[in-house]
Short mmCIF file of C-alpha atoms in Angstrom, two decimals:
data_model
loop_
_atom_site.label_atom_id
_atom_site.label_comp_id
_atom_site.label_asym_id
_atom_site.label_seq_id
_atom_site.Cartn_x
_atom_site.Cartn_y
_atom_site.Cartn_z
CA MET A 1 104.70 28.72 87.39
CA ALA A 2 102.95 31.87 88.59
CA SER A 3 100.06 33.24 86.63
CA PRO A 4 100.01 36.82 85.24
CA HIS A 5 97.46 37.75 87.88
CA ASP A 6 99.81 36.70 90.69
CA LEU A 7 102.69 38.67 89.10
CA HIS A 8 100.63 41.88 88.95
CA PHE A 9 99.48 41.41 92.52
CA GLN A 10 103.08 40.92 93.66
CA GLU A 11 104.17 44.12 91.90
CA PHE A 12 101.30 45.95 93.59
CA GLU A 13 102.47 44.78 97.04
CA GLU A 14 106.07 45.81 96.32
CA ALA A 15 104.94 49.31 95.26
CA ALA A 16 102.85 49.66 98.41
CA GLU A 17 105.83 48.72 100.59
CA LEU A 18 108.06 51.27 98.80
CA LEU A 19 105.50 54.05 99.32
CA SER A 20 105.06 53.20 102.98
CA ALA A 21 108.84 53.28 103.46
CA ASP A 22 109.21 56.63 101.60
CA PRO A 23 106.14 58.89 102.13
CA GLY A 24 107.66 61.57 99.87
CA ALA A 25 107.56 59.36 96.83
CA SER A 26 105.32 60.29 93.91
CA THR A 27 101.84 58.82 93.54
CA LEU A 28 101.39 55.89 91.19
CA SER A 29 98.38 55.71 88.92
CA MET A 30 97.48 52.53 87.05
CA SER A 31 95.46 53.19 83.97
CA ALA A 32 92.30 51.39 82.97
CA SER A 33 94.17 49.45 80.31
CA ASN A 34 95.43 47.07 82.99
CA PRO A 35 92.71 44.50 83.70
CA ILE A 36 93.35 44.44 87.42
CA ASN A 37 90.55 44.07 89.85
CA THR A 38 91.94 45.10 93.19
CA ALA A 39 90.01 45.17 96.40
CA GLY A 40 87.41 47.90 96.34
CA ALA A 41 88.07 48.79 92.67
CA ALA A 42 85.87 47.74 89.80
CA PRO A 43 87.29 46.71 86.44
CA GLY A 44 88.01 49.66 84.13
CA GLU A 45 88.58 52.15 86.98
CA ASP A 46 91.84 53.91 87.82
CA VAL A 47 93.59 52.67 90.90
CA LYS A 48 95.45 55.53 92.62
CA LEU A 49 97.84 55.11 95.47
CA ASP A 50 98.40 58.25 97.54
CA LEU A 51 100.06 57.39 100.79
CA SER A 52 101.80 60.76 101.30
CA GLU A 53 100.10 62.92 103.91
CA ASP A 54 102.90 65.51 103.79
CA GLU A 55 102.05 66.42 100.21
CA GLU A 56 98.46 67.24 101.18
CA GLY A 57 99.72 69.49 103.95
CA GLN A 58 102.10 71.21 101.54
CA GLU A 59 99.29 71.84 99.05
CA GLU A 60 97.07 73.33 101.74
CA SER A 61 99.85 75.62 102.97
CA SER A 62 100.68 76.71 99.42
CA GLU A 63 97.05 77.66 98.86
CA LEU A 64 97.08 79.80 101.99
CA LEU A 65 100.34 81.50 101.05
CA GLY A 66 99.23 82.07 97.47
CA GLY A 67 96.09 83.98 98.46
CA GLN A 68 95.95 87.73 99.00
CA LYS A 69 96.70 89.01 102.44
CA ALA A 70 93.85 90.54 104.30
CA ALA A 71 94.04 94.32 104.59
CA GLY A 72 95.06 95.54 108.02
CA GLY A 73 93.27 98.02 110.19
CA PHE A 74 93.42 101.77 109.74
CA TRP A 75 96.25 101.97 112.29
CA THR A 76 98.58 99.86 110.12
CA PHE A 77 100.92 101.04 107.38
CA GLU A 78 99.49 98.55 104.88
CA TYR A 79 96.07 100.18 105.13
CA TYR A 80 97.35 103.56 103.89
CA GLN A 81 99.81 102.00 101.45
CA SER A 82 96.90 100.79 99.32
CA PHE A 83 95.87 104.42 98.68
CA PHE A 84 99.21 105.09 96.95
CA ASP A 85 99.28 101.87 94.91
CA VAL A 86 99.45 103.47 91.47
CA ASP A 87 102.05 103.54 88.71
CA THR A 88 103.35 106.37 86.52
CA VAL A 89 101.24 105.40 83.50
CA GLN A 90 98.02 105.62 85.50
CA VAL A 91 98.95 108.98 87.01
CA LEU A 92 99.82 110.45 83.60
CA ASP A 93 96.58 109.13 82.13
CA ARG A 94 94.58 110.79 84.92
CA VAL A 95 96.48 114.06 84.56
CA LYS A 96 95.77 113.98 80.82
CA GLY A 97 92.09 113.37 81.49
CA SER A 98 91.97 116.33 83.91
CA VAL A 99 93.31 118.83 81.36
CA MET A 100 91.35 117.48 78.38
CA PRO A 101 87.77 116.87 79.53
CA LEU A 102 85.53 115.50 76.83
CA PRO A 103 81.71 115.48 76.82
CA GLY A 104 80.34 112.11 77.77
CA ARG A 105 83.57 110.92 79.39
CA ASN A 106 83.19 110.58 83.13
CA PHE A 107 86.54 111.06 84.87
CA ILE A 108 85.85 108.41 87.51
CA LYS A 109 84.56 105.75 85.10
CA HIS A 110 87.09 106.32 82.30
CA HIS A 111 90.27 107.13 84.25
CA LEU A 112 89.98 105.91 87.84
CA ARG A 113 88.32 102.56 86.99
CA SER A 114 87.53 101.74 90.63
CA ASN A 115 91.16 102.34 91.63
CA PRO A 116 91.32 105.88 93.08
CA ASP A 117 94.58 107.05 94.57
CA LEU A 118 95.90 109.78 96.84
CA TYR A 119 99.39 109.87 95.33
CA GLY A 120 98.48 112.16 92.44
CA PRO A 121 96.23 114.56 94.41
CA PHE A 122 98.80 114.92 97.21
CA TRP A 123 101.70 115.84 94.95
CA ILE A 124 99.50 118.05 92.77
CA CYS A 125 98.51 120.08 95.84
CA VAL A 126 102.11 120.31 97.07
CA THR A 127 103.36 121.41 93.65
CA LEU A 128 100.55 123.94 93.33
CA VAL A 129 101.42 125.48 96.71
CA PHE A 130 105.03 126.16 95.73
CA SER A 131 104.24 127.18 92.15
CA VAL A 132 101.69 129.77 93.31
CA VAL A 133 104.01 131.25 95.96
CA ILE A 134 107.18 131.30 93.83
CA SER A 135 105.38 132.63 90.76
CA GLY A 136 103.66 135.30 92.87
CA ASN A 137 106.99 136.51 94.26
CA LEU A 138 108.55 136.62 90.79
CA SER A 139 105.54 138.44 89.39
CA SER A 140 105.79 141.10 92.11
CA PHE A 141 109.52 141.46 91.52
CA LEU A 142 109.13 141.90 87.76
CA SER A 143 106.32 144.41 88.11
CA GLU A 144 108.37 146.52 90.56
CA MET A 145 111.67 146.49 88.72
CA GLY A 146 111.30 150.09 87.60
CA ASN A 147 110.41 151.38 91.04
CA PRO A 148 113.54 152.71 92.84
CA SER A 149 111.81 152.65 96.21
CA TYR A 150 110.98 148.92 95.99
CA HIS A 151 113.07 146.49 98.01
CA TYR A 152 112.53 142.79 97.35
CA ARG A 153 111.76 140.70 100.41
CA PRO A 154 110.91 136.98 100.12
CA GLN A 155 107.54 136.32 101.72
CA PHE A 156 107.89 132.85 103.19
CA HIS A 157 104.70 133.18 105.21
CA ARG A 158 102.75 132.87 101.98
CA VAL A 159 103.78 129.23 101.73
CA THR A 160 101.82 128.47 104.88
CA ILE A 161 98.81 130.47 103.67
CA ALA A 162 98.80 128.77 100.28
CA ALA A 163 99.17 125.30 101.84
CA VAL A 164 96.28 125.87 104.26
CA VAL A 165 93.96 127.24 101.57
CA ILE A 166 94.71 124.65 98.89
CA PHE A 167 94.70 121.58 101.15
CA LEU A 168 91.55 122.70 102.95
CA TYR A 169 89.82 123.15 99.62
CA ALA A 170 91.09 119.80 98.30
CA TRP A 171 89.81 117.98 101.42
CA LEU A 172 86.98 119.86 103.08
CA VAL A 173 85.00 120.54 99.90
CA PRO A 174 85.08 116.86 98.80
CA VAL A 175 84.11 115.82 102.33
CA ALA A 176 81.14 118.17 102.31
CA LEU A 177 80.11 117.13 98.80
CA TRP A 178 80.44 113.42 99.58
CA GLY A 179 78.39 113.82 102.74
CA PHE A 180 75.71 115.77 100.91
CA LEU A 181 75.47 113.22 98.09
CA SER A 182 75.31 110.39 100.62
CA TRP A 183 72.48 112.16 102.41
CA ARG A 184 70.63 112.72 99.16
CA GLN A 185 71.17 109.09 98.25
CA GLY A 186 69.42 108.11 101.45
CA SER A 187 66.51 110.52 101.01
CA GLU A 188 66.14 110.12 97.25
CA ARG A 189 66.55 106.54 96.05
CA GLN A 190 67.32 107.58 92.48
CA VAL A 191 70.35 109.62 93.47
CA GLY A 192 73.61 107.70 93.15
CA GLY A 193 76.99 108.55 94.59
CA TYR A 194 80.72 108.02 94.63
CA THR A 195 82.98 106.90 97.41
CA PHE A 196 84.84 109.41 99.55
CA LEU A 197 88.19 108.45 98.03
CA GLU A 198 86.87 108.88 94.48
CA THR A 199 85.53 112.34 95.33
CA VAL A 200 88.85 113.46 96.81
CA CYS A 201 90.72 112.02 93.84
CA VAL A 202 88.62 113.95 91.32
CA TYR A 203 89.12 117.25 93.15
CA GLY A 204 92.86 116.66 93.48
CA TYR A 205 93.42 115.98 89.78
CA SER A 206 91.15 118.88 88.75
CA LEU A 207 93.68 121.29 90.33
CA PHE A 208 96.51 120.25 88.02
CA ILE A 209 95.61 122.83 85.36
CA TYR A 210 96.42 125.62 87.84
CA ILE A 211 100.09 124.59 88.05
CA PRO A 212 101.06 125.70 84.50
CA THR A 213 98.59 128.57 84.80
CA SER A 214 100.32 129.93 87.92
CA VAL A 215 103.70 129.70 86.16
CA LEU A 216 102.38 131.72 83.22
CA TRP A 217 101.07 134.33 85.65
CA ILE A 218 104.69 135.49 86.02
CA ILE A 219 104.26 137.45 82.81
CA PRO A 220 103.35 140.95 84.06
CA PHE A 221 100.24 141.58 81.98
CA GLU A 222 96.97 141.86 83.83
CA TRP A 223 94.83 141.01 80.82
CA LEU A 224 96.85 137.80 80.30
CA HIS A 225 96.34 136.83 83.94
CA TRP A 226 92.57 137.02 83.71
CA THR A 227 92.52 135.23 80.34
CA LEU A 228 94.55 132.35 81.75
CA ILE A 229 92.45 132.11 84.88
CA LEU A 230 89.29 132.00 82.80
CA VAL A 231 90.66 129.16 80.67
CA ALA A 232 91.81 127.25 83.76
CA MET A 233 88.43 127.62 85.47
CA VAL A 234 86.60 126.38 82.37
CA VAL A 235 88.86 123.32 82.03
CA SER A 236 88.89 122.30 85.71
CA GLY A 237 85.24 123.18 86.19
CA SER A 238 84.31 121.00 83.22
CA VAL A 239 86.02 118.02 84.86
CA LEU A 240 83.92 118.46 88.00
CA VAL A 241 80.65 119.08 86.18
CA LEU A 242 81.07 116.13 83.79
CA THR A 243 81.88 113.91 86.76
CA PHE A 244 79.17 114.89 89.23
CA TRP A 245 76.32 115.85 86.93
CA PRO A 246 75.40 112.21 86.13
CA VAL A 247 75.10 111.67 89.89
CA VAL A 248 72.86 114.65 90.71
CA ARG A 249 70.80 114.94 87.53
CA ASP A 250 68.27 112.35 88.76
CA ASP A 251 67.60 114.46 91.84
CA THR A 252 65.06 117.26 91.88
CA LYS A 253 65.75 120.01 89.37
CA VAL A 254 66.33 122.69 91.97
CA MET A 255 68.67 120.53 94.04
CA SER A 256 70.71 119.31 91.06
CA VAL A 257 71.22 122.82 89.67
CA ALA A 258 72.06 124.21 93.10
CA THR A 259 74.66 121.48 93.67
CA VAL A 260 76.43 122.12 90.37
CA VAL A 261 76.36 125.89 90.87
CA THR A 262 77.84 125.52 94.35
CA ILE A 263 80.66 123.37 92.99
CA LEU A 264 81.49 125.98 90.34
CA VAL A 265 81.26 128.93 92.74
CA LEU A 266 83.66 127.36 95.24
CA HIS A 267 86.05 126.46 92.45
CA THR A 268 85.91 130.03 91.13
CA LEU A 269 86.53 131.50 94.58
CA LEU A 270 89.70 129.44 94.94
CA ALA A 271 91.11 130.56 91.58
CA VAL A 272 90.18 134.22 91.92
CA GLY A 273 91.34 134.32 95.54
CA CYS A 274 94.78 132.96 94.65
CA LYS A 275 95.05 135.45 91.80
CA MET A 276 94.07 138.45 93.90
CA TYR A 277 96.23 137.59 96.90
CA PHE A 278 99.41 136.11 95.42
CA PHE A 279 99.52 138.06 92.14
CA HIS A 280 98.26 141.44 93.27
CA THR A 281 100.32 144.19 91.69
CA GLU A 282 100.36 147.65 93.07
CA VAL A 283 99.44 150.40 90.68
CA HIS A 284 101.71 153.35 91.28
CA VAL A 285 100.28 156.69 90.26
CA PRO A 286 102.99 159.24 89.67
CA THR A 287 102.62 162.14 92.02
CA ALA A 288 103.21 165.68 90.92
CA ALA A 289 106.18 167.56 92.30
CA PRO A 290 105.22 169.68 95.28
CA THR A 291 104.97 173.37 94.48
CA SER A 292 105.80 176.07 96.90
CA PRO A 293 102.84 178.05 98.10
CA PRO A 294 102.51 181.56 96.65
CA LEU A 295 104.10 184.31 98.62
CA HIS A 296 101.84 187.05 99.73
CA VAL A 297 103.71 190.26 100.29
CA THR A 298 101.98 192.57 102.60
CA VAL A 299 103.08 196.18 102.49
CA ALA A 300 102.51 197.89 105.71
CA THR A 301 102.30 201.62 105.70
CA ARG A 302 103.07 203.62 108.72
CA ALA A 303 101.09 206.70 109.36
CA HIS A 304 103.06 209.78 110.16
#
């Protein structure tokens, strides 16, 4: 009659043969409650049988597939796709932050959260181009309705002018500002800075306030135009100042003030320039009816 030890050892050999015949079988684990002392295993330790090499290969491959793919080079589509990886909720939150700037709330830290995008700035610039041109044409048409000598002609060339001006401002000014802040960061250790994409993103969203403003410029009242442009400049300028002042305030006093003033001056030139060029209304001064020159009658006398 076989002892219990021989029975357990026989079961162990049968399990090993089954696993060797079927490598895909699950691993057996014998708990410490079994008082088996196999070769190389001390009493009280778990004895694990793992004879499947395919499972290890599957686990390694699953780990590789589960990881994030490395970003491609700048010549690949995936590289630029990451700049537009943003949802509607994030875009609306950033638009809301650009029209309601609050003291102490940095636009980059409270709205971008290290995830800047180009989706919002691109479509804001495109929408602003068409809103400025269409509203400017309508404003000219409404202001000239009472003039019988006026003939409406759509000015499509203004679309190109508006696109060049707005996109150059939304890209060249951030490039110059980012380069300047990077240079100051190298010369002055206490000066911080933002990335290039964050700088472009802030400038793009700061232009959103001009879209409803340009639509309201259709109303043919000059005093309303300048009131709206003043409000828009204060709102959008506040977004830029509240964002970049914490970066430049640790610089020298002259340099920090000059940087902020330059930002506001360039922003003002864009708004005033669009108002003067696209919403310029001609002032017609009524001319008096021409009067016939007085007749001078000369009486000639003939001497006899």
